[in-house]
Structure formats: structure tokens, C-alpha cells
């Protein structure tokens, strides 16, 4: 089944695909900037480290770790994440990225951290935007008991990407989704940093991504780098 999309133009891209769409594509992968969930996960890691050393954890790390129990899958960006986007946006403008790369399509996860990232980095400069539920991050259920469902979701997006007519596509999504998409498997949390932009080529016939290259990376890293 084709991934569900919401389009600006109202015409499903699956109806506009042609044989030419099977040619190689240039894909720009963008991981969302640091979210409150990312910040809380790193606080939990620091808490665990303190306990292993026999130290008292910081009160802020305890509070942030407890907030993970809410299982909030759609958290906003952290303050650091907002700063990361301003930094990368300045890099994009300095490089005239949109003018040089001329992306035809922006595919974005509906989660607010991804939508905010897309808005801040590309605003209305990409002519067509697809909000795609299939791009959401791997859920706890998919991680623990429904791994096949997650793999099928990622595979479905890859099939969709191979069949659309556009050949220059920006994708704004999430860490574990990109790790699975690129064939790295889950667990490669640092494969794409928060607010990182990577360029790669996608061969629809082979179903593989090649020639990955980092284009933009925020000077201020994520909280796990501090």
C-alpha cells in the first residue's frame, strides 16, 4: 500500500508517477532539531551514569527523567533545538542551498518537532509539501513488539519515493526512521545528528541510498554532546 499523504495541490503523487520516475534521485535527509524528548533521554542517561558512579544525580535530571514516563510521542523542540535551527538556516542561506539544489518536493513527518524544523529551514521555498504519517518516528510498540510493522512502513516510503516523478526531494523526519531507511538498522542514534542535513543519491531500481555527504550541521550540538 502507498503511504498516506496530505498535499498542497490536492493531487496524489501516486497518480502522477511515470516510467521516468525510476531514475536516480537526489535526496536531502534532515533530522529534526533537538526536541524535549531528546533532552529528557539525555537527562536519563546522565542520571544512570551518576548512579553507576555512586554519585547523587542532579535534581533537574531526575525531574526530566520522570517526564519520560508520560510517553509523549509528539514533544516540541527544546530551546537548544530552536537555536540549532537558526544556525543551520543561516548556513543554508549563506550557501544559497534552495536556489542551487532546487528541491521539487518536501516530505515531512506530521510530528511537531519535524514540522517546526521544516518550517524554519525551508519555509515556503519548496514548491510542493507532503505531510506523511508514515514518516513518524518508531513508536515504543514498534520497538518492542511490532518491528515488522515499522520495517514495512519504512519500506513503503522507499517504494513511494522510487515511484514519484520528482527527482530532488527533501525529507524531514526522525532518527530511527532514517537509520532503518539507510539500512543501518535501529540503534544508530548518532547517524544523523539533530538538525543535520545530509545529501545522498537514491537508486529506485536497487532500493539503496549511496554517496552520503553531510551538508549542514549546527555548531551547537545536541545535549548528549555536552
mmCIF file with all atom_site columns, C-alpha atoms in Angstrom:
data_model
loop_
_atom_site.group_PDB
_atom_site.id
_atom_site.type_symbol
_atom_site.label_atom_id
_atom_site.label_alt_id
_atom_site.label_comp_id
_atom_site.label_asym_id
_atom_site.label_entity_id
_atom_site.label_seq_id
_atom_site.pdbx_PDB_ins_code
_atom_site.Cartn_x
_atom_site.Cartn_y
_atom_site.Cartn_z
_atom_site.occupancy
_atom_site.B_iso_or_equiv
_atom_site.pdbx_formal_charge
_atom_site.auth_seq_id
_atom_site.auth_comp_id
_atom_site.auth_asym_id
_atom_site.auth_atom_id
_atom_site.pdbx_PDB_model_num
ATOM 1   C CA . UNK A 1 1   ? 0.000  0.000  0.000   1.00 0.00 ? 1   UNK A CA 1
ATOM 2   C CA . UNK A 1 2   ? 1.168  3.529  -0.759  1.00 0.00 ? 2   UNK A CA 1
ATOM 3   C CA . UNK A 1 3   ? 1.916  5.797  2.230   1.00 0.00 ? 3   UNK A CA 1
ATOM 4   C CA . UNK A 1 4   ? -0.881 8.219  3.092   1.00 0.00 ? 4   UNK A CA 1
ATOM 5   C CA . UNK A 1 5   ? -0.042 11.829 2.232   1.00 0.00 ? 5   UNK A CA 1
ATOM 6   C CA . UNK A 1 6   ? -1.603 15.254 2.542   1.00 0.00 ? 6   UNK A CA 1
ATOM 7   C CA . UNK A 1 7   ? -0.727 17.544 -0.344  1.00 0.00 ? 7   UNK A CA 1
ATOM 8   C CA . UNK A 1 8   ? -0.928 21.256 -1.004  1.00 0.00 ? 8   UNK A CA 1
ATOM 9   C CA . UNK A 1 9   ? -2.084 20.755 -4.565  1.00 0.00 ? 9   UNK A CA 1
ATOM 10  C CA . UNK A 1 10  ? -4.599 18.032 -3.807  1.00 0.00 ? 10  UNK A CA 1
ATOM 11  C CA . UNK A 1 11  ? -3.301 15.637 -6.493  1.00 0.00 ? 11  UNK A CA 1
ATOM 12  C CA . UNK A 1 12  ? -1.918 12.362 -5.064  1.00 0.00 ? 12  UNK A CA 1
ATOM 13  C CA . UNK A 1 13  ? 1.628  11.920 -6.293  1.00 0.00 ? 13  UNK A CA 1
ATOM 14  C CA . UNK A 1 14  ? 0.950  8.244  -6.962  1.00 0.00 ? 14  UNK A CA 1
ATOM 15  C CA . UNK A 1 15  ? -1.309 9.373  -9.819  1.00 0.00 ? 15  UNK A CA 1
ATOM 16  C CA . UNK A 1 16  ? 1.427  11.444 -11.435 1.00 0.00 ? 16  UNK A CA 1
ATOM 17  C CA . UNK A 1 17  ? 4.253  8.881  -11.451 1.00 0.00 ? 17  UNK A CA 1
ATOM 18  C CA . UNK A 1 18  ? 5.784  7.860  -14.783 1.00 0.00 ? 18  UNK A CA 1
ATOM 19  C CA . UNK A 1 19  ? 8.428  5.469  -16.013 1.00 0.00 ? 19  UNK A CA 1
ATOM 20  C CA . UNK A 1 20  ? 10.925 8.335  -15.784 1.00 0.00 ? 20  UNK A CA 1
ATOM 21  C CA . UNK A 1 21  ? 10.384 8.401  -12.024 1.00 0.00 ? 21  UNK A CA 1
ATOM 22  C CA . UNK A 1 22  ? 12.549 5.271  -11.707 1.00 0.00 ? 22  UNK A CA 1
ATOM 23  C CA . UNK A 1 23  ? 15.692 7.276  -12.486 1.00 0.00 ? 23  UNK A CA 1
ATOM 24  C CA . UNK A 1 24  ? 18.138 8.049  -9.689  1.00 0.00 ? 24  UNK A CA 1
ATOM 25  C CA . UNK A 1 25  ? 17.097 10.778 -7.288  1.00 0.00 ? 25  UNK A CA 1
ATOM 26  C CA . UNK A 1 26  ? 18.931 13.286 -5.139  1.00 0.00 ? 26  UNK A CA 1
ATOM 27  C CA . UNK A 1 27  ? 17.544 13.112 -1.614  1.00 0.00 ? 27  UNK A CA 1
ATOM 28  C CA . UNK A 1 28  ? 18.266 15.512 1.233   1.00 0.00 ? 28  UNK A CA 1
ATOM 29  C CA . UNK A 1 29  ? 17.743 13.899 4.632   1.00 0.00 ? 29  UNK A CA 1
ATOM 30  C CA . UNK A 1 30  ? 17.045 16.290 7.504   1.00 0.00 ? 30  UNK A CA 1
ATOM 31  C CA . UNK A 1 31  ? 16.715 15.096 11.079  1.00 0.00 ? 31  UNK A CA 1
ATOM 32  C CA . UNK A 1 32  ? 14.582 17.357 13.255  1.00 0.00 ? 32  UNK A CA 1
ATOM 33  C CA . UNK A 1 33  ? 16.336 19.674 15.715  1.00 0.00 ? 33  UNK A CA 1
ATOM 34  C CA . UNK A 1 34  ? 16.654 18.668 19.352  1.00 0.00 ? 34  UNK A CA 1
ATOM 35  C CA . UNK A 1 35  ? 13.273 18.050 20.973  1.00 0.00 ? 35  UNK A CA 1
ATOM 36  C CA . UNK A 1 36  ? 12.210 17.992 24.590  1.00 0.00 ? 36  UNK A CA 1
ATOM 37  C CA . UNK A 1 37  ? 12.147 14.191 24.345  1.00 0.00 ? 37  UNK A CA 1
ATOM 38  C CA . UNK A 1 38  ? 15.788 14.159 23.199  1.00 0.00 ? 38  UNK A CA 1
ATOM 39  C CA . UNK A 1 39  ? 16.668 16.409 26.122  1.00 0.00 ? 39  UNK A CA 1
ATOM 40  C CA . UNK A 1 40  ? 14.873 14.107 28.601  1.00 0.00 ? 40  UNK A CA 1
ATOM 41  C CA . UNK A 1 41  ? 16.503 10.966 27.201  1.00 0.00 ? 41  UNK A CA 1
ATOM 42  C CA . UNK A 1 42  ? 19.933 12.501 27.689  1.00 0.00 ? 42  UNK A CA 1
ATOM 43  C CA . UNK A 1 43  ? 18.983 13.566 31.220  1.00 0.00 ? 43  UNK A CA 1
ATOM 44  C CA . UNK A 1 44  ? 18.092 9.944  31.932  1.00 0.00 ? 44  UNK A CA 1
ATOM 45  C CA . UNK A 1 45  ? 21.461 8.826  30.547  1.00 0.00 ? 45  UNK A CA 1
ATOM 46  C CA . UNK A 1 46  ? 23.225 11.274 32.856  1.00 0.00 ? 46  UNK A CA 1
ATOM 47  C CA . UNK A 1 47  ? 21.134 10.049 35.800  1.00 0.00 ? 47  UNK A CA 1
ATOM 48  C CA . UNK A 1 48  ? 22.132 6.447  35.078  1.00 0.00 ? 48  UNK A CA 1
ATOM 49  C CA . UNK A 1 49  ? 25.778 7.459  34.799  1.00 0.00 ? 49  UNK A CA 1
ATOM 50  C CA . UNK A 1 50  ? 25.666 9.227  38.150  1.00 0.00 ? 50  UNK A CA 1
ATOM 51  C CA . UNK A 1 51  ? 24.088 6.212  39.858  1.00 0.00 ? 51  UNK A CA 1
ATOM 52  C CA . UNK A 1 52  ? 26.677 3.849  38.380  1.00 0.00 ? 52  UNK A CA 1
ATOM 53  C CA . UNK A 1 53  ? 29.437 6.058  39.783  1.00 0.00 ? 53  UNK A CA 1
ATOM 54  C CA . UNK A 1 54  ? 27.723 6.157  43.154  1.00 0.00 ? 54  UNK A CA 1
ATOM 55  C CA . UNK A 1 55  ? 27.010 9.911  42.864  1.00 0.00 ? 55  UNK A CA 1
ATOM 56  C CA . UNK A 1 56  ? 23.787 11.764 43.566  1.00 0.00 ? 56  UNK A CA 1
ATOM 57  C CA . UNK A 1 57  ? 22.114 12.683 40.272  1.00 0.00 ? 57  UNK A CA 1
ATOM 58  C CA . UNK A 1 58  ? 21.199 16.288 39.612  1.00 0.00 ? 58  UNK A CA 1
ATOM 59  C CA . UNK A 1 59  ? 17.647 17.182 40.559  1.00 0.00 ? 59  UNK A CA 1
ATOM 60  C CA . UNK A 1 60  ? 16.962 18.532 37.063  1.00 0.00 ? 60  UNK A CA 1
ATOM 61  C CA . UNK A 1 61  ? 17.969 15.199 35.529  1.00 0.00 ? 61  UNK A CA 1
ATOM 62  C CA . UNK A 1 62  ? 15.651 13.348 37.917  1.00 0.00 ? 62  UNK A CA 1
ATOM 63  C CA . UNK A 1 63  ? 12.692 15.576 37.034  1.00 0.00 ? 63  UNK A CA 1
ATOM 64  C CA . UNK A 1 64  ? 13.357 15.333 33.287  1.00 0.00 ? 64  UNK A CA 1
ATOM 65  C CA . UNK A 1 65  ? 13.747 11.546 33.500  1.00 0.00 ? 65  UNK A CA 1
ATOM 66  C CA . UNK A 1 66  ? 10.405 11.176 35.265  1.00 0.00 ? 66  UNK A CA 1
ATOM 67  C CA . UNK A 1 67  ? 8.727  13.095 32.438  1.00 0.00 ? 67  UNK A CA 1
ATOM 68  C CA . UNK A 1 68  ? 9.667  10.250 30.085  1.00 0.00 ? 68  UNK A CA 1
ATOM 69  C CA . UNK A 1 69  ? 7.019  8.156  31.854  1.00 0.00 ? 69  UNK A CA 1
ATOM 70  C CA . UNK A 1 70  ? 4.332  10.227 30.128  1.00 0.00 ? 70  UNK A CA 1
ATOM 71  C CA . UNK A 1 71  ? 5.283  8.572  26.806  1.00 0.00 ? 71  UNK A CA 1
ATOM 72  C CA . UNK A 1 72  ? 4.690  11.841 24.966  1.00 0.00 ? 72  UNK A CA 1
ATOM 73  C CA . UNK A 1 73  ? 5.500  10.970 21.349  1.00 0.00 ? 73  UNK A CA 1
ATOM 74  C CA . UNK A 1 74  ? 4.961  14.474 19.974  1.00 0.00 ? 74  UNK A CA 1
ATOM 75  C CA . UNK A 1 75  ? 7.114  16.835 22.003  1.00 0.00 ? 75  UNK A CA 1
ATOM 76  C CA . UNK A 1 76  ? 8.115  20.335 20.815  1.00 0.00 ? 76  UNK A CA 1
ATOM 77  C CA . UNK A 1 77  ? 11.652 21.466 20.217  1.00 0.00 ? 77  UNK A CA 1
ATOM 78  C CA . UNK A 1 78  ? 13.886 22.356 23.127  1.00 0.00 ? 78  UNK A CA 1
ATOM 79  C CA . UNK A 1 79  ? 15.449 25.793 23.400  1.00 0.00 ? 79  UNK A CA 1
ATOM 80  C CA . UNK A 1 80  ? 18.679 24.283 22.123  1.00 0.00 ? 80  UNK A CA 1
ATOM 81  C CA . UNK A 1 81  ? 16.739 22.874 19.170  1.00 0.00 ? 81  UNK A CA 1
ATOM 82  C CA . UNK A 1 82  ? 15.440 26.329 18.253  1.00 0.00 ? 82  UNK A CA 1
ATOM 83  C CA . UNK A 1 83  ? 18.998 27.684 18.359  1.00 0.00 ? 83  UNK A CA 1
ATOM 84  C CA . UNK A 1 84  ? 20.188 24.815 16.169  1.00 0.00 ? 84  UNK A CA 1
ATOM 85  C CA . UNK A 1 85  ? 17.618 25.730 13.520  1.00 0.00 ? 85  UNK A CA 1
ATOM 86  C CA . UNK A 1 86  ? 18.655 29.382 13.460  1.00 0.00 ? 86  UNK A CA 1
ATOM 87  C CA . UNK A 1 87  ? 22.255 28.261 12.982  1.00 0.00 ? 87  UNK A CA 1
ATOM 88  C CA . UNK A 1 88  ? 21.507 25.809 10.168  1.00 0.00 ? 88  UNK A CA 1
ATOM 89  C CA . UNK A 1 89  ? 19.107 28.243 8.500   1.00 0.00 ? 89  UNK A CA 1
ATOM 90  C CA . UNK A 1 90  ? 21.924 30.810 8.358   1.00 0.00 ? 90  UNK A CA 1
ATOM 91  C CA . UNK A 1 91  ? 24.195 28.181 6.769   1.00 0.00 ? 91  UNK A CA 1
ATOM 92  C CA . UNK A 1 92  ? 21.519 27.273 4.220   1.00 0.00 ? 92  UNK A CA 1
ATOM 93  C CA . UNK A 1 93  ? 21.032 30.911 3.258   1.00 0.00 ? 93  UNK A CA 1
ATOM 94  C CA . UNK A 1 94  ? 24.775 31.577 3.043   1.00 0.00 ? 94  UNK A CA 1
ATOM 95  C CA . UNK A 1 95  ? 25.185 28.622 0.686   1.00 0.00 ? 95  UNK A CA 1
ATOM 96  C CA . UNK A 1 96  ? 22.112 29.586 -1.402  1.00 0.00 ? 96  UNK A CA 1
ATOM 97  C CA . UNK A 1 97  ? 21.094 25.962 -0.900  1.00 0.00 ? 97  UNK A CA 1
ATOM 98  C CA . UNK A 1 98  ? 17.490 26.180 -2.102  1.00 0.00 ? 98  UNK A CA 1
ATOM 99  C CA . UNK A 1 99  ? 18.494 28.121 -5.215  1.00 0.00 ? 99  UNK A CA 1
ATOM 100 C CA . UNK A 1 100 ? 21.377 25.763 -6.013  1.00 0.00 ? 100 UNK A CA 1
ATOM 101 C CA . UNK A 1 101 ? 19.712 22.437 -5.140  1.00 0.00 ? 101 UNK A CA 1
ATOM 102 C CA . UNK A 1 102 ? 16.262 23.447 -6.408  1.00 0.00 ? 102 UNK A CA 1
ATOM 103 C CA . UNK A 1 103 ? 14.293 20.796 -4.461  1.00 0.00 ? 103 UNK A CA 1
ATOM 104 C CA . UNK A 1 104 ? 10.960 19.907 -6.042  1.00 0.00 ? 104 UNK A CA 1
ATOM 105 C CA . UNK A 1 105 ? 9.292  18.270 -3.064  1.00 0.00 ? 105 UNK A CA 1
ATOM 106 C CA . UNK A 1 106 ? 9.451  18.450 0.726   1.00 0.00 ? 106 UNK A CA 1
ATOM 107 C CA . UNK A 1 107 ? 8.222  15.342 2.564   1.00 0.00 ? 107 UNK A CA 1
ATOM 108 C CA . UNK A 1 108 ? 7.781  15.880 6.299   1.00 0.00 ? 108 UNK A CA 1
ATOM 109 C CA . UNK A 1 109 ? 6.634  13.908 9.325   1.00 0.00 ? 109 UNK A CA 1
ATOM 110 C CA . UNK A 1 110 ? 3.455  15.296 10.940  1.00 0.00 ? 110 UNK A CA 1
ATOM 111 C CA . UNK A 1 111 ? 5.066  15.393 14.407  1.00 0.00 ? 111 UNK A CA 1
ATOM 112 C CA . UNK A 1 112 ? 5.540  18.962 15.589  1.00 0.00 ? 112 UNK A CA 1
ATOM 113 C CA . UNK A 1 113 ? 9.328  18.767 16.009  1.00 0.00 ? 113 UNK A CA 1
ATOM 114 C CA . UNK A 1 114 ? 9.685  17.780 12.345  1.00 0.00 ? 114 UNK A CA 1
ATOM 115 C CA . UNK A 1 115 ? 7.137  20.294 11.060  1.00 0.00 ? 115 UNK A CA 1
ATOM 116 C CA . UNK A 1 116 ? 8.844  23.082 13.006  1.00 0.00 ? 116 UNK A CA 1
ATOM 117 C CA . UNK A 1 117 ? 12.202 22.054 11.561  1.00 0.00 ? 117 UNK A CA 1
ATOM 118 C CA . UNK A 1 118 ? 10.818 22.097 8.019   1.00 0.00 ? 118 UNK A CA 1
ATOM 119 C CA . UNK A 1 119 ? 9.182  25.471 8.580   1.00 0.00 ? 119 UNK A CA 1
ATOM 120 C CA . UNK A 1 120 ? 12.318 27.088 9.996   1.00 0.00 ? 120 UNK A CA 1
ATOM 121 C CA . UNK A 1 121 ? 14.746 25.679 7.436   1.00 0.00 ? 121 UNK A CA 1
ATOM 122 C CA . UNK A 1 122 ? 12.711 25.848 4.226   1.00 0.00 ? 122 UNK A CA 1
ATOM 123 C CA . UNK A 1 123 ? 9.655  27.994 4.993   1.00 0.00 ? 123 UNK A CA 1
ATOM 124 C CA . UNK A 1 124 ? 7.689  28.188 1.709   1.00 0.00 ? 124 UNK A CA 1
ATOM 125 C CA . UNK A 1 125 ? 10.663 27.884 -0.637  1.00 0.00 ? 125 UNK A CA 1
ATOM 126 C CA . UNK A 1 126 ? 9.973  24.309 -1.786  1.00 0.00 ? 126 UNK A CA 1
ATOM 127 C CA . UNK A 1 127 ? 7.097  24.256 -4.305  1.00 0.00 ? 127 UNK A CA 1
ATOM 128 C CA . UNK A 1 128 ? 5.357  21.130 -3.041  1.00 0.00 ? 128 UNK A CA 1
ATOM 129 C CA . UNK A 1 129 ? 4.947  19.842 0.536   1.00 0.00 ? 129 UNK A CA 1
ATOM 130 C CA . UNK A 1 130 ? 3.770  16.372 1.566   1.00 0.00 ? 130 UNK A CA 1
ATOM 131 C CA . UNK A 1 131 ? 2.882  15.745 5.229   1.00 0.00 ? 131 UNK A CA 1
ATOM 132 C CA . UNK A 1 132 ? 3.327  11.989 5.535   1.00 0.00 ? 132 UNK A CA 1
ATOM 133 C CA . UNK A 1 133 ? 2.202  9.984  8.586   1.00 0.00 ? 133 UNK A CA 1
ATOM 134 C CA . UNK A 1 134 ? 4.452  7.107  7.516   1.00 0.00 ? 134 UNK A CA 1
ATOM 135 C CA . UNK A 1 135 ? 7.491  9.268  8.395   1.00 0.00 ? 135 UNK A CA 1
ATOM 136 C CA . UNK A 1 136 ? 6.783  9.409  12.134  1.00 0.00 ? 136 UNK A CA 1
ATOM 137 C CA . UNK A 1 137 ? 9.409  8.042  14.488  1.00 0.00 ? 137 UNK A CA 1
ATOM 138 C CA . UNK A 1 138 ? 9.408  4.404  15.552  1.00 0.00 ? 138 UNK A CA 1
ATOM 139 C CA . UNK A 1 139 ? 6.936  4.007  18.411  1.00 0.00 ? 139 UNK A CA 1
ATOM 140 C CA . UNK A 1 140 ? 7.641  2.098  21.657  1.00 0.00 ? 140 UNK A CA 1
ATOM 141 C CA . UNK A 1 141 ? 5.196  -0.577 20.484  1.00 0.00 ? 141 UNK A CA 1
ATOM 142 C CA . UNK A 1 142 ? 7.035  -0.935 17.166  1.00 0.00 ? 142 UNK A CA 1
ATOM 143 C CA . UNK A 1 143 ? 10.343 -1.140 19.017  1.00 0.00 ? 143 UNK A CA 1
ATOM 144 C CA . UNK A 1 144 ? 9.201  -3.834 21.456  1.00 0.00 ? 144 UNK A CA 1
ATOM 145 C CA . UNK A 1 145 ? 6.607  -5.973 19.728  1.00 0.00 ? 145 UNK A CA 1
ATOM 146 C CA . UNK A 1 146 ? 5.821  -4.803 16.199  1.00 0.00 ? 146 UNK A CA 1
ATOM 147 C CA . UNK A 1 147 ? 9.184  -4.481 14.493  1.00 0.00 ? 147 UNK A CA 1
ATOM 148 C CA . UNK A 1 148 ? 7.783  -5.858 11.232  1.00 0.00 ? 148 UNK A CA 1
ATOM 149 C CA . UNK A 1 149 ? 5.186  -3.086 11.114  1.00 0.00 ? 149 UNK A CA 1
ATOM 150 C CA . UNK A 1 150 ? 7.917  -0.464 11.423  1.00 0.00 ? 150 UNK A CA 1
ATOM 151 C CA . UNK A 1 151 ? 10.033 -2.130 8.749   1.00 0.00 ? 151 UNK A CA 1
ATOM 152 C CA . UNK A 1 152 ? 7.018  -2.296 6.414   1.00 0.00 ? 152 UNK A CA 1
ATOM 153 C CA . UNK A 1 153 ? 6.301  1.389  6.998   1.00 0.00 ? 153 UNK A CA 1
ATOM 154 C CA . UNK A 1 154 ? 9.854  2.372  6.087   1.00 0.00 ? 154 UNK A CA 1
ATOM 155 C CA . UNK A 1 155 ? 9.841  0.042  3.085   1.00 0.00 ? 155 UNK A CA 1
ATOM 156 C CA . UNK A 1 156 ? 6.556  1.565  1.914   1.00 0.00 ? 156 UNK A CA 1
ATOM 157 C CA . UNK A 1 157 ? 8.067  5.043  1.990   1.00 0.00 ? 157 UNK A CA 1
ATOM 158 C CA . UNK A 1 158 ? 11.048 3.843  -0.023  1.00 0.00 ? 158 UNK A CA 1
ATOM 159 C CA . UNK A 1 159 ? 8.705  2.379  -2.657  1.00 0.00 ? 159 UNK A CA 1
ATOM 160 C CA . UNK A 1 160 ? 6.759  5.648  -2.759  1.00 0.00 ? 160 UNK A CA 1
ATOM 161 C CA . UNK A 1 161 ? 9.971  7.642  -3.163  1.00 0.00 ? 161 UNK A CA 1
ATOM 162 C CA . UNK A 1 162 ? 11.035 5.447  -6.043  1.00 0.00 ? 162 UNK A CA 1
ATOM 163 C CA . UNK A 1 163 ? 7.754  5.926  -7.893  1.00 0.00 ? 163 UNK A CA 1
ATOM 164 C CA . UNK A 1 164 ? 7.125  9.664  -7.653  1.00 0.00 ? 164 UNK A CA 1
ATOM 165 C CA . UNK A 1 165 ? 8.138  11.822 -10.638 1.00 0.00 ? 165 UNK A CA 1
ATOM 166 C CA . UNK A 1 166 ? 10.218 14.275 -8.598  1.00 0.00 ? 166 UNK A CA 1
ATOM 167 C CA . UNK A 1 167 ? 13.985 13.660 -8.602  1.00 0.00 ? 167 UNK A CA 1
ATOM 168 C CA . UNK A 1 168 ? 15.121 16.234 -5.993  1.00 0.00 ? 168 UNK A CA 1
ATOM 169 C CA . UNK A 1 169 ? 13.436 15.601 -2.651  1.00 0.00 ? 169 UNK A CA 1
ATOM 170 C CA . UNK A 1 170 ? 13.915 16.891 0.902   1.00 0.00 ? 170 UNK A CA 1
ATOM 171 C CA . UNK A 1 171 ? 12.802 14.542 3.700   1.00 0.00 ? 171 UNK A CA 1
ATOM 172 C CA . UNK A 1 172 ? 12.404 15.863 7.264   1.00 0.00 ? 172 UNK A CA 1
ATOM 173 C CA . UNK A 1 173 ? 11.952 13.036 9.728   1.00 0.00 ? 173 UNK A CA 1
ATOM 174 C CA . UNK A 1 174 ? 13.444 11.163 12.660  1.00 0.00 ? 174 UNK A CA 1
ATOM 175 C CA . UNK A 1 175 ? 16.500 9.308  13.894  1.00 0.00 ? 175 UNK A CA 1
ATOM 176 C CA . UNK A 1 176 ? 15.374 5.675  13.937  1.00 0.00 ? 176 UNK A CA 1
ATOM 177 C CA . UNK A 1 177 ? 13.342 6.112  10.756  1.00 0.00 ? 177 UNK A CA 1
ATOM 178 C CA . UNK A 1 178 ? 16.438 7.312  8.879   1.00 0.00 ? 178 UNK A CA 1
ATOM 179 C CA . UNK A 1 179 ? 18.606 4.567  10.364  1.00 0.00 ? 179 UNK A CA 1
ATOM 180 C CA . UNK A 1 180 ? 16.200 1.932  9.078   1.00 0.00 ? 180 UNK A CA 1
ATOM 181 C CA . UNK A 1 181 ? 15.769 3.712  5.732   1.00 0.00 ? 181 UNK A CA 1
ATOM 182 C CA . UNK A 1 182 ? 19.515 3.789  5.120   1.00 0.00 ? 182 UNK A CA 1
ATOM 183 C CA . UNK A 1 183 ? 19.944 0.142  6.034   1.00 0.00 ? 183 UNK A CA 1
ATOM 184 C CA . UNK A 1 184 ? 21.810 0.834  9.256   1.00 0.00 ? 184 UNK A CA 1
ATOM 185 C CA . UNK A 1 185 ? 19.209 -0.785 11.461  1.00 0.00 ? 185 UNK A CA 1
ATOM 186 C CA . UNK A 1 186 ? 17.800 0.758  14.596  1.00 0.00 ? 186 UNK A CA 1
ATOM 187 C CA . UNK A 1 187 ? 20.050 1.968  17.378  1.00 0.00 ? 187 UNK A CA 1
ATOM 188 C CA . UNK A 1 188 ? 22.231 4.296  15.303  1.00 0.00 ? 188 UNK A CA 1
ATOM 189 C CA . UNK A 1 189 ? 21.163 7.341  17.288  1.00 0.00 ? 189 UNK A CA 1
ATOM 190 C CA . UNK A 1 190 ? 24.090 9.453  16.172  1.00 0.00 ? 190 UNK A CA 1
ATOM 191 C CA . UNK A 1 191 ? 23.952 8.514  12.482  1.00 0.00 ? 191 UNK A CA 1
ATOM 192 C CA . UNK A 1 192 ? 22.143 11.778 11.867  1.00 0.00 ? 192 UNK A CA 1
ATOM 193 C CA . UNK A 1 193 ? 22.595 14.477 14.475  1.00 0.00 ? 193 UNK A CA 1
ATOM 194 C CA . UNK A 1 194 ? 19.764 16.808 15.417  1.00 0.00 ? 194 UNK A CA 1
ATOM 195 C CA . UNK A 1 195 ? 19.262 19.421 12.673  1.00 0.00 ? 195 UNK A CA 1
ATOM 196 C CA . UNK A 1 196 ? 21.807 17.726 10.404  1.00 0.00 ? 196 UNK A CA 1
ATOM 197 C CA . UNK A 1 197 ? 21.298 17.857 6.630   1.00 0.00 ? 197 UNK A CA 1
ATOM 198 C CA . UNK A 1 198 ? 22.728 15.025 4.526   1.00 0.00 ? 198 UNK A CA 1
ATOM 199 C CA . UNK A 1 199 ? 22.679 14.656 0.753   1.00 0.00 ? 199 UNK A CA 1
ATOM 200 C CA . UNK A 1 200 ? 22.557 11.244 -0.890  1.00 0.00 ? 200 UNK A CA 1
ATOM 201 C CA . UNK A 1 201 ? 21.516 9.552  -4.098  1.00 0.00 ? 201 UNK A CA 1
ATOM 202 C CA . UNK A 1 202 ? 18.715 7.008  -4.208  1.00 0.00 ? 202 UNK A CA 1
ATOM 203 C CA . UNK A 1 203 ? 18.544 4.278  -6.832  1.00 0.00 ? 203 UNK A CA 1
ATOM 204 C CA . UNK A 1 204 ? 14.891 3.122  -7.101  1.00 0.00 ? 204 UNK A CA 1
ATOM 205 C CA . UNK A 1 205 ? 15.840 0.030  -9.065  1.00 0.00 ? 205 UNK A CA 1
ATOM 206 C CA . UNK A 1 206 ? 18.316 -1.186 -6.445  1.00 0.00 ? 206 UNK A CA 1
ATOM 207 C CA . UNK A 1 207 ? 16.470 0.342  -3.488  1.00 0.00 ? 207 UNK A CA 1
ATOM 208 C CA . UNK A 1 208 ? 19.672 1.710  -1.962  1.00 0.00 ? 208 UNK A CA 1
ATOM 209 C CA . UNK A 1 209 ? 20.978 5.075  -0.792  1.00 0.00 ? 209 UNK A CA 1
ATOM 210 C CA . UNK A 1 210 ? 24.530 5.934  -1.787  1.00 0.00 ? 210 UNK A CA 1
ATOM 211 C CA . UNK A 1 211 ? 27.131 8.728  -1.646  1.00 0.00 ? 211 UNK A CA 1
ATOM 212 C CA . UNK A 1 212 ? 26.029 10.203 1.676   1.00 0.00 ? 212 UNK A CA 1
ATOM 213 C CA . UNK A 1 213 ? 27.521 13.605 2.392   1.00 0.00 ? 213 UNK A CA 1
ATOM 214 C CA . UNK A 1 214 ? 26.995 16.000 5.295   1.00 0.00 ? 214 UNK A CA 1
ATOM 215 C CA . UNK A 1 215 ? 25.967 19.438 4.028   1.00 0.00 ? 215 UNK A CA 1
ATOM 216 C CA . UNK A 1 216 ? 24.946 21.330 7.164   1.00 0.00 ? 216 UNK A CA 1
ATOM 217 C CA . UNK A 1 217 ? 25.406 20.702 10.876  1.00 0.00 ? 217 UNK A CA 1
ATOM 218 C CA . UNK A 1 218 ? 24.663 23.052 13.777  1.00 0.00 ? 218 UNK A CA 1
ATOM 219 C CA . UNK A 1 219 ? 27.674 24.465 15.599  1.00 0.00 ? 219 UNK A CA 1
ATOM 220 C CA . UNK A 1 220 ? 25.856 23.867 18.852  1.00 0.00 ? 220 UNK A CA 1
ATOM 221 C CA . UNK A 1 221 ? 25.472 20.123 19.167  1.00 0.00 ? 221 UNK A CA 1
ATOM 222 C CA . UNK A 1 222 ? 22.770 18.203 20.948  1.00 0.00 ? 222 UNK A CA 1
ATOM 223 C CA . UNK A 1 223 ? 22.631 17.862 24.711  1.00 0.00 ? 223 UNK A CA 1
ATOM 224 C CA . UNK A 1 224 ? 24.288 14.445 24.567  1.00 0.00 ? 224 UNK A CA 1
ATOM 225 C CA . UNK A 1 225 ? 27.441 16.069 23.212  1.00 0.00 ? 225 UNK A CA 1
ATOM 226 C CA . UNK A 1 226 ? 27.905 18.400 26.161  1.00 0.00 ? 226 UNK A CA 1
#
